[in-house]
mmCIF file of N, CA and C in Angstrom:
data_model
loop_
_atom_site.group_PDB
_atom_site.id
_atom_site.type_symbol
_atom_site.label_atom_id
_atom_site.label_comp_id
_atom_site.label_asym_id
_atom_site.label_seq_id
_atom_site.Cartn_x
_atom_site.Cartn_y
_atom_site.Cartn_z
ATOM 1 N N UNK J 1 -60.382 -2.111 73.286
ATOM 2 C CA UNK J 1 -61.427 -1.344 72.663
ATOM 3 C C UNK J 1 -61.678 -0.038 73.398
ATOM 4 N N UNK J 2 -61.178 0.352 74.548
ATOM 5 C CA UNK J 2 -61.464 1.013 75.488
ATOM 6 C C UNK J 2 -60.492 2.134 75.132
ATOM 7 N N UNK J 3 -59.508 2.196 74.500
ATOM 8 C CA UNK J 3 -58.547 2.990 74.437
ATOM 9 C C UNK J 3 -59.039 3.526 73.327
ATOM 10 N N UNK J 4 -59.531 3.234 71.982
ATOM 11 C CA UNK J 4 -59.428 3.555 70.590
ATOM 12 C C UNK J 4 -61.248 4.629 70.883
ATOM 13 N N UNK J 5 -61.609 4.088 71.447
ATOM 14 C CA UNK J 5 -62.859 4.705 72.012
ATOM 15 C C UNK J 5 -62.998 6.101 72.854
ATOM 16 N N UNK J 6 -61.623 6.147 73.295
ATOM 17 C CA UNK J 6 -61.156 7.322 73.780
ATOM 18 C C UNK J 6 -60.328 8.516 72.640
ATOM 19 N N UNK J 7 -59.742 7.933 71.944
ATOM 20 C CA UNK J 7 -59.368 8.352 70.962
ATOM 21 C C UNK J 7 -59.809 9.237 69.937
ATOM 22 N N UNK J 8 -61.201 8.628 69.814
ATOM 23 C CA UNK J 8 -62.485 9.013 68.344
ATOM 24 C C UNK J 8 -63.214 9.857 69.337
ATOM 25 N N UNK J 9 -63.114 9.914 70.504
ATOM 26 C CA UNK J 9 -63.955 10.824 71.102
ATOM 27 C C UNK J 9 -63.826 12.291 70.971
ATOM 28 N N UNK J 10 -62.797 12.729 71.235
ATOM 29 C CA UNK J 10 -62.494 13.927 70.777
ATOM 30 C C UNK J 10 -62.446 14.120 69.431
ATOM 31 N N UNK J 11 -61.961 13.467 68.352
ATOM 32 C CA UNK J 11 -62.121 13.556 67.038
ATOM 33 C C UNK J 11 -64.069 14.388 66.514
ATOM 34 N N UNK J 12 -65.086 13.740 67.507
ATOM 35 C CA UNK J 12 -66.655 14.218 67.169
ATOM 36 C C UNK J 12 -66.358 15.615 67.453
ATOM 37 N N UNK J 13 -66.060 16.060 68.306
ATOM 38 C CA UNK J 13 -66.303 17.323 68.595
ATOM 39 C C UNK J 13 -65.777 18.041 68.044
ATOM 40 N N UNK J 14 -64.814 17.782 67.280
ATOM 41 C CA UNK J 14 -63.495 18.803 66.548
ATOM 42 C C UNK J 14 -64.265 18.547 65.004
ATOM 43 N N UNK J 15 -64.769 17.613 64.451
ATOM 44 C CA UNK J 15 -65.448 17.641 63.282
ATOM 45 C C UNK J 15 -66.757 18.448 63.689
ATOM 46 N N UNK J 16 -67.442 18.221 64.439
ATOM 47 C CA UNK J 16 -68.515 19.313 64.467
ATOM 48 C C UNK J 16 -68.496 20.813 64.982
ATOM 49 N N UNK J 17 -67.383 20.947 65.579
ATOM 50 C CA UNK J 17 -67.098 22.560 65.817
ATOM 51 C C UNK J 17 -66.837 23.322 64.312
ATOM 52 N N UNK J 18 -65.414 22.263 63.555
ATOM 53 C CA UNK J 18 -65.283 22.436 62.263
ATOM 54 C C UNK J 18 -66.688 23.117 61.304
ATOM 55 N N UNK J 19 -67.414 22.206 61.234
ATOM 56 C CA UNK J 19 -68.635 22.010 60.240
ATOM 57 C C UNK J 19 -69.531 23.214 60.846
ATOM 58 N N UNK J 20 -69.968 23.357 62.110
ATOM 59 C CA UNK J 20 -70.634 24.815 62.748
ATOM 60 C C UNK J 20 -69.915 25.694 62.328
ATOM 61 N N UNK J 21 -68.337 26.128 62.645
ATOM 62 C CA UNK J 21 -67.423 27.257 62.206
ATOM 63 C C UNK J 21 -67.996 27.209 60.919
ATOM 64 N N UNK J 22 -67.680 26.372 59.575
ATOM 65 C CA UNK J 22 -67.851 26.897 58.226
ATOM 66 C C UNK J 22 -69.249 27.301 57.989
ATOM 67 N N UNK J 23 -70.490 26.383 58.605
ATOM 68 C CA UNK J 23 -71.409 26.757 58.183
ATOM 69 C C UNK J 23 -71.708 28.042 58.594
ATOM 70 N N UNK J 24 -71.114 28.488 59.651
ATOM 71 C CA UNK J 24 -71.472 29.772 60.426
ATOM 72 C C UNK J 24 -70.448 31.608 59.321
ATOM 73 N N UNK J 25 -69.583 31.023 58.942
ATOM 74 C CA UNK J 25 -69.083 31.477 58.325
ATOM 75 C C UNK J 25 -69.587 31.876 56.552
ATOM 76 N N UNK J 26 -69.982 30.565 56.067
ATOM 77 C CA UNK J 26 -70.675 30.797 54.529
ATOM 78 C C UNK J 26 -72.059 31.818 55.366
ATOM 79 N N UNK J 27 -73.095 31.297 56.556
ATOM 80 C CA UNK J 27 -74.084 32.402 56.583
ATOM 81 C C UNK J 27 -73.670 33.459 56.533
ATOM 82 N N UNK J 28 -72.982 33.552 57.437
ATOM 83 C CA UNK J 28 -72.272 35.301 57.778
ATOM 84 C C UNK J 28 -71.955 35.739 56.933
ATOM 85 N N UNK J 29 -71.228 35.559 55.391
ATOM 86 C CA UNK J 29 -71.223 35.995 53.921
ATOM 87 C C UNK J 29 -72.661 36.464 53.460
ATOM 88 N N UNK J 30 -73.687 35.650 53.749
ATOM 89 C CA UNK J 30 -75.199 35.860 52.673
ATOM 90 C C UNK J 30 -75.796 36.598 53.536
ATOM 91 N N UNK J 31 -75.391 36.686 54.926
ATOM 92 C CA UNK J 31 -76.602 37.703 55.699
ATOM 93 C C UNK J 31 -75.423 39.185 55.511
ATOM 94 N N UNK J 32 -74.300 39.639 55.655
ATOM 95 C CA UNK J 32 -73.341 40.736 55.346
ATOM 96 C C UNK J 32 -74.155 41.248 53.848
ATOM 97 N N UNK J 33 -74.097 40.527 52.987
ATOM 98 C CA UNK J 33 -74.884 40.773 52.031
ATOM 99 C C UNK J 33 -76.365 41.540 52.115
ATOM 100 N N UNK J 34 -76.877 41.061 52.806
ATOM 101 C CA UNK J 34 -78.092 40.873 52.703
ATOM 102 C C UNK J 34 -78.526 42.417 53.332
ATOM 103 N N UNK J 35 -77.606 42.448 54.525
ATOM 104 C CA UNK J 35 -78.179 43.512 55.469
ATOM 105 C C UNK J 35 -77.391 44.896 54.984
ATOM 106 N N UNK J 36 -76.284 44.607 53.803
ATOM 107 C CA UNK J 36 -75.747 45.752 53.782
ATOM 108 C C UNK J 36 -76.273 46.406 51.828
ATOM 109 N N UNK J 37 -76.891 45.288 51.382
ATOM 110 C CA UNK J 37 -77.302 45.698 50.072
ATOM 111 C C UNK J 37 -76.188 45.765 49.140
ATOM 112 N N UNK J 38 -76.617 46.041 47.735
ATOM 113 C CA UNK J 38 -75.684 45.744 46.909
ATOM 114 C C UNK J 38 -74.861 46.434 46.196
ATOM 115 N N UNK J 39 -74.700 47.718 46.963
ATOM 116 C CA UNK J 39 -74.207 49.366 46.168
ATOM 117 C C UNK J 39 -73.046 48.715 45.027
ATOM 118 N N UNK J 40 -72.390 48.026 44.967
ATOM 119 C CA UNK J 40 -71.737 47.724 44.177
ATOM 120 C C UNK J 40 -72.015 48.084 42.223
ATOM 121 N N UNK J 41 -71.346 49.242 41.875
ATOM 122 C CA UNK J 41 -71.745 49.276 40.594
ATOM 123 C C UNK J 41 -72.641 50.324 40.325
ATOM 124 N N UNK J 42 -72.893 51.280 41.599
ATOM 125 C CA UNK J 42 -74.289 51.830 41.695
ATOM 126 C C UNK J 42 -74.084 52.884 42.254
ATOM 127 N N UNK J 43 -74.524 53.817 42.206
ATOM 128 C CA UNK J 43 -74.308 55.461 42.817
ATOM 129 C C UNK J 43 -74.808 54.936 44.364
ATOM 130 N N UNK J 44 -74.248 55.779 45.368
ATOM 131 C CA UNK J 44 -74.930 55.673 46.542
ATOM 132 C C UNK J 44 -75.975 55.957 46.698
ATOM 133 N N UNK J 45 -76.823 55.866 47.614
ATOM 134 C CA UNK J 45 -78.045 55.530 48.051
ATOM 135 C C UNK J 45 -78.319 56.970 48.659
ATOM 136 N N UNK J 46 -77.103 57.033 49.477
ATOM 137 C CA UNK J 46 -77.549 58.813 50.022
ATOM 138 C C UNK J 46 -76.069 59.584 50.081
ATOM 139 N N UNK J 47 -76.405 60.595 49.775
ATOM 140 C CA UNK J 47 -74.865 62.016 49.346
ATOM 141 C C UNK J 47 -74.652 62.171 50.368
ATOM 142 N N UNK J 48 -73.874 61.285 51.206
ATOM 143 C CA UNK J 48 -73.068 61.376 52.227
ATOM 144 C C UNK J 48 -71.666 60.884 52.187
ATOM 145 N N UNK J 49 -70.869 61.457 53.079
ATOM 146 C CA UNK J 49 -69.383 60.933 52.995
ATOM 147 C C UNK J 49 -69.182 59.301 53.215
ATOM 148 N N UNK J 50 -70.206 59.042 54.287
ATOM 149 C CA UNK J 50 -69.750 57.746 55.003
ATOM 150 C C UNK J 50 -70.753 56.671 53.840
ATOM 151 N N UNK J 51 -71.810 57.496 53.420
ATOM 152 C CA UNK J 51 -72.414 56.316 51.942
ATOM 153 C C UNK J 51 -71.235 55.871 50.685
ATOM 154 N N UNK J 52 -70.554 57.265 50.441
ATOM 155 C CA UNK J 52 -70.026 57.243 49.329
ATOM 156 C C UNK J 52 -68.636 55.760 50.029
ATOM 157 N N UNK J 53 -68.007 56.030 50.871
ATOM 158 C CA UNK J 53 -66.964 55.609 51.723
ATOM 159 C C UNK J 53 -67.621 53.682 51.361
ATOM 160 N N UNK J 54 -68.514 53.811 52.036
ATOM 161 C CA UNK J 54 -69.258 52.283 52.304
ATOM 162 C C UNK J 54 -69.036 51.802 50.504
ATOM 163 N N UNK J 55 -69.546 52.530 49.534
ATOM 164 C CA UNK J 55 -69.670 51.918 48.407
ATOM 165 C C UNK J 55 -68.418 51.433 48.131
ATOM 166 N N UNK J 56 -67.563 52.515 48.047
ATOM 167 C CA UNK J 56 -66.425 52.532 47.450
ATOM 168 C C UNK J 56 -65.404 51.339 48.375
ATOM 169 N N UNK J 57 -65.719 50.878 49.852
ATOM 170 C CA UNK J 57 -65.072 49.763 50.029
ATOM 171 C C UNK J 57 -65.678 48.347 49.586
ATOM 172 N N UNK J 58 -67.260 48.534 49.056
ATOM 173 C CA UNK J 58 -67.781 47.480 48.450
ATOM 174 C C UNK J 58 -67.277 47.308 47.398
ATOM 175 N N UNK J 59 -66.953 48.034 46.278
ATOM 176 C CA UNK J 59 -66.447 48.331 45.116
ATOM 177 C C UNK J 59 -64.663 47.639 45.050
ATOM 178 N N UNK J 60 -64.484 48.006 45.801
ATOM 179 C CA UNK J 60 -62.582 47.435 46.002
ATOM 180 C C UNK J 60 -62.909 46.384 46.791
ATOM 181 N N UNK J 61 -63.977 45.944 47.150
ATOM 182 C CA UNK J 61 -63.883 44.236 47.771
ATOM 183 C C UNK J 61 -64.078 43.228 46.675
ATOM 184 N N UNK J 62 -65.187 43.730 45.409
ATOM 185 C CA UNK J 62 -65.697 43.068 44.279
ATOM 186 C C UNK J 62 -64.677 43.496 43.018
ATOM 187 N N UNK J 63 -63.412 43.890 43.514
ATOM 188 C CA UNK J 63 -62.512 44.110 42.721
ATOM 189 C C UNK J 63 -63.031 45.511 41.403
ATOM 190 N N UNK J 64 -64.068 46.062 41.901
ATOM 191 C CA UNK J 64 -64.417 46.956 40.702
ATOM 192 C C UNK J 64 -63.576 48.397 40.822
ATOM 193 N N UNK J 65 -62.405 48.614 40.563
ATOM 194 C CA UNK J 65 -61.677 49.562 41.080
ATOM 195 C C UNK J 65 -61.571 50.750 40.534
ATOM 196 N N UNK J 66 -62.408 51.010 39.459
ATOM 197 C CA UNK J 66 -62.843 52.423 38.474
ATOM 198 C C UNK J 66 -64.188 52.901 40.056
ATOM 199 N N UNK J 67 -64.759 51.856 39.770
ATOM 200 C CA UNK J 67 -66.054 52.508 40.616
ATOM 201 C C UNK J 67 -65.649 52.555 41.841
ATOM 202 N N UNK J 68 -64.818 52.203 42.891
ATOM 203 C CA UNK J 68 -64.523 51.982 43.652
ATOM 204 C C UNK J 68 -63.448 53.633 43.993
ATOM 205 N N UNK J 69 -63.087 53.855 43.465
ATOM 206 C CA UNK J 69 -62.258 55.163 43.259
ATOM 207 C C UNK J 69 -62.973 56.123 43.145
ATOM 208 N N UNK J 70 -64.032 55.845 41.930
ATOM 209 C CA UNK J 70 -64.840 57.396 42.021
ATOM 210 C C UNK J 70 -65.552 57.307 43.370
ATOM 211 N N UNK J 71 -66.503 56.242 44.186
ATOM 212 C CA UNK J 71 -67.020 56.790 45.107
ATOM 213 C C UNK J 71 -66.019 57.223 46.259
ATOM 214 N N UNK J 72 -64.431 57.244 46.406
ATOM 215 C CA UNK J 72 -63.891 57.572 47.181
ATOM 216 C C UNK J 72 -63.416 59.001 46.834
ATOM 217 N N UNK J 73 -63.495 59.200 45.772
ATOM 218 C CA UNK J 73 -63.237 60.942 45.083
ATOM 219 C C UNK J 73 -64.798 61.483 45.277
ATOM 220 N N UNK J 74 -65.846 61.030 45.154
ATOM 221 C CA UNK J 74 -66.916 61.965 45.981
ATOM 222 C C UNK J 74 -66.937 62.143 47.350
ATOM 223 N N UNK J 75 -66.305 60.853 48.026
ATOM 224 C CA UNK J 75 -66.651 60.965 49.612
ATOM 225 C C UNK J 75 -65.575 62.422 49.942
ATOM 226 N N UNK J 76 -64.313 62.210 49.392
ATOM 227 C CA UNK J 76 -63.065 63.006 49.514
ATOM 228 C C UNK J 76 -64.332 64.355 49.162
ATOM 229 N N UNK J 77 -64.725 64.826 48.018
ATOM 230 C CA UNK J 77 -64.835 65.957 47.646
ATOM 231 C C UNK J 77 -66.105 66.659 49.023
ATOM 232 N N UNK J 78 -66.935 65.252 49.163
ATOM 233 C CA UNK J 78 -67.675 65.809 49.926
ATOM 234 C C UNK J 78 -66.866 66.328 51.528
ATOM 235 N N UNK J 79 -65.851 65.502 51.999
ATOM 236 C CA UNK J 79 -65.698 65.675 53.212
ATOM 237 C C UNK J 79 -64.165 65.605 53.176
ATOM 238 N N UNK J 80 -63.052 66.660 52.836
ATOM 239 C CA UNK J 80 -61.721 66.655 52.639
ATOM 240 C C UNK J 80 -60.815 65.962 53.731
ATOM 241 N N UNK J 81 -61.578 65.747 54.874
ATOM 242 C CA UNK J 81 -60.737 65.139 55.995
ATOM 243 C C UNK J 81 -60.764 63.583 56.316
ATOM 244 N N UNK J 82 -61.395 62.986 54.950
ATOM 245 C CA UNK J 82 -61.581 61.402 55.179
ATOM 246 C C UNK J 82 -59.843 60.748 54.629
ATOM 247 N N UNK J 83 -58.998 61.608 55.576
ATOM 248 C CA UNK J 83 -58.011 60.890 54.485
ATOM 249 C C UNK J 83 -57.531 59.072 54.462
ATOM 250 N N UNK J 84 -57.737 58.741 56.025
ATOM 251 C CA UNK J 84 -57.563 57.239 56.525
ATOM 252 C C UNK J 84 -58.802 56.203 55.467
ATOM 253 N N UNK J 85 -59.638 56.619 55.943
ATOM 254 C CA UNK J 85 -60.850 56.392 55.447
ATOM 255 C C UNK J 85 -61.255 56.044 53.980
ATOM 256 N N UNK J 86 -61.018 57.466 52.962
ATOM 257 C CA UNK J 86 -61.179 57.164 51.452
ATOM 258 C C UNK J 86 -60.062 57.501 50.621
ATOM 259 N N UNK J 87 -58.847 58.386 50.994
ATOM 260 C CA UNK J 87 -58.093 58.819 50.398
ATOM 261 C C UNK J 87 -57.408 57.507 49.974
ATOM 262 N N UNK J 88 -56.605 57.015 51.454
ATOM 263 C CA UNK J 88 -56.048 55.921 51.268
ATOM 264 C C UNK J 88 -56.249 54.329 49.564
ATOM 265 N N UNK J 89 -57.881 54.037 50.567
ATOM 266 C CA UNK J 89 -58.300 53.517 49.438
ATOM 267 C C UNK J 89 -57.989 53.913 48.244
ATOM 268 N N UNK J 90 -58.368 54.891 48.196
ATOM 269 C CA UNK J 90 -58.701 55.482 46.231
ATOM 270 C C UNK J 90 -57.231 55.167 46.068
ATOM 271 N N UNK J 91 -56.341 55.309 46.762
ATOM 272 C CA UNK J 91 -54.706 55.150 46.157
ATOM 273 C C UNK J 91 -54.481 53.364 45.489
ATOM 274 N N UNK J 92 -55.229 52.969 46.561
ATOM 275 C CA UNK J 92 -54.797 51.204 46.260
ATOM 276 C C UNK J 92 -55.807 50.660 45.405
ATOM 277 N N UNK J 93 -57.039 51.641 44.877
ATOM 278 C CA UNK J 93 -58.070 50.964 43.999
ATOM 279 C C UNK J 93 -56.997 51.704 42.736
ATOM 280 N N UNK J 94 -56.218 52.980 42.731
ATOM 281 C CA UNK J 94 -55.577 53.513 41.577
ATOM 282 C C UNK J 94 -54.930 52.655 41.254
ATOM 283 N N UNK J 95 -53.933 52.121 42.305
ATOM 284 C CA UNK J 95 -52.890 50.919 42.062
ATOM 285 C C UNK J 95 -52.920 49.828 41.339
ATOM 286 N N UNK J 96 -54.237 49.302 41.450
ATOM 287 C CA UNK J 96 -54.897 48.093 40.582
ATOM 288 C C UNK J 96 -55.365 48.691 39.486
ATOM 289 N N UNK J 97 -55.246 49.605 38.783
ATOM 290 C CA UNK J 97 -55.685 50.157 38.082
ATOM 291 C C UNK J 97 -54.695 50.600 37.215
ATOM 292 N N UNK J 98 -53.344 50.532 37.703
ATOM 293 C CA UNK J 98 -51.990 50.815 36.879
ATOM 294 C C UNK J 98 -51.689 52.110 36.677
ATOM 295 N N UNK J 99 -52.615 52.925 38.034
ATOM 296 C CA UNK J 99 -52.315 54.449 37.380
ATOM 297 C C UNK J 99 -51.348 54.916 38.629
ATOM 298 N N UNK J 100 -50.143 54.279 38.157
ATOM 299 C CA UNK J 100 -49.199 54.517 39.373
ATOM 300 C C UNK J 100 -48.696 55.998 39.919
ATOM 301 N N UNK J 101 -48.812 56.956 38.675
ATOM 302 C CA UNK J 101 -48.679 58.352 39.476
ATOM 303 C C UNK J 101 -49.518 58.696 40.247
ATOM 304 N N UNK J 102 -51.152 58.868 39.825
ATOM 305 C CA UNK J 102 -52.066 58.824 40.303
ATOM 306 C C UNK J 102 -52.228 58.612 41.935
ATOM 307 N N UNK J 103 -51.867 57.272 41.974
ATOM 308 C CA UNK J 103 -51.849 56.323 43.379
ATOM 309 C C UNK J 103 -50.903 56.696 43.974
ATOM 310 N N UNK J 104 -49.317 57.399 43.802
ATOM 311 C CA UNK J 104 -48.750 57.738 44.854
ATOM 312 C C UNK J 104 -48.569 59.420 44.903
ATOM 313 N N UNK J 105 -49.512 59.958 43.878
ATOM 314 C CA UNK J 105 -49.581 61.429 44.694
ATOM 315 C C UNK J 105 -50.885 61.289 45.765
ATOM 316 N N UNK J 106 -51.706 60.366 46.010
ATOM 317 C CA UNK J 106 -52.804 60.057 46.481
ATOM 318 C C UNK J 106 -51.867 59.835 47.933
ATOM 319 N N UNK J 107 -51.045 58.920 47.767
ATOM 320 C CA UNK J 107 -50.181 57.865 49.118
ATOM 321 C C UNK J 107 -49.629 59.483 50.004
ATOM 322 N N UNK J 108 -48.785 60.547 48.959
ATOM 323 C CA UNK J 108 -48.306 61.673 49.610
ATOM 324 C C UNK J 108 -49.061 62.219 50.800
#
């Protein structure tokens, strides 16, 4: 009995690290949410490069890739040197979008 007892012992701790990791993980989804708001679908909040930038990677996370593009063509218009930043994106929200010229004069 002494052996099998040794056995299941480590098994507790690896199920409850498990169960902390996920639960810690589903929070970290609803508080990301929570603290970053829901621009999704929605003009930015403030006419800035790095607002427009923020939407537009919310937008290509929720798969919305029309909206997700335009706020990366305002951030672009506002600030021409975001190329890592929004250019990029707007190419791979074009991509899902099937507007393949589009997306690789963007990639150039």
């Amino acid at each position: 009995m002494n052996i099998s007892c040794k056995r299941w012992r480590g098994t507790g701790w690896k199920v409850l690290g498990l169960g902390l990791g996920l639960s810690l993980a589903i929070c970290g989804q609803g508080l990301a949410r929570d603290n970053t708001g829901d621009l999704a679908g929605q003009e930015a909040v403030e006419d800035t490069p790095e607002a427009h930038v923020g939407a537009g990677y919310e937008n290509l996370r929720n798969n919305r890739y029309e909206a997700a593009a335009q706020e990366f063509r305002t951030a672009l218009a506002l600030n021409p040197r975001l190329i890592l930043q929004a250019r990029f994106p707007m190419a791979v929200a074009l991509f899902e979008l099937h507007k393949n010229e589009e997306a690789r004069h963007e990639f150039e």
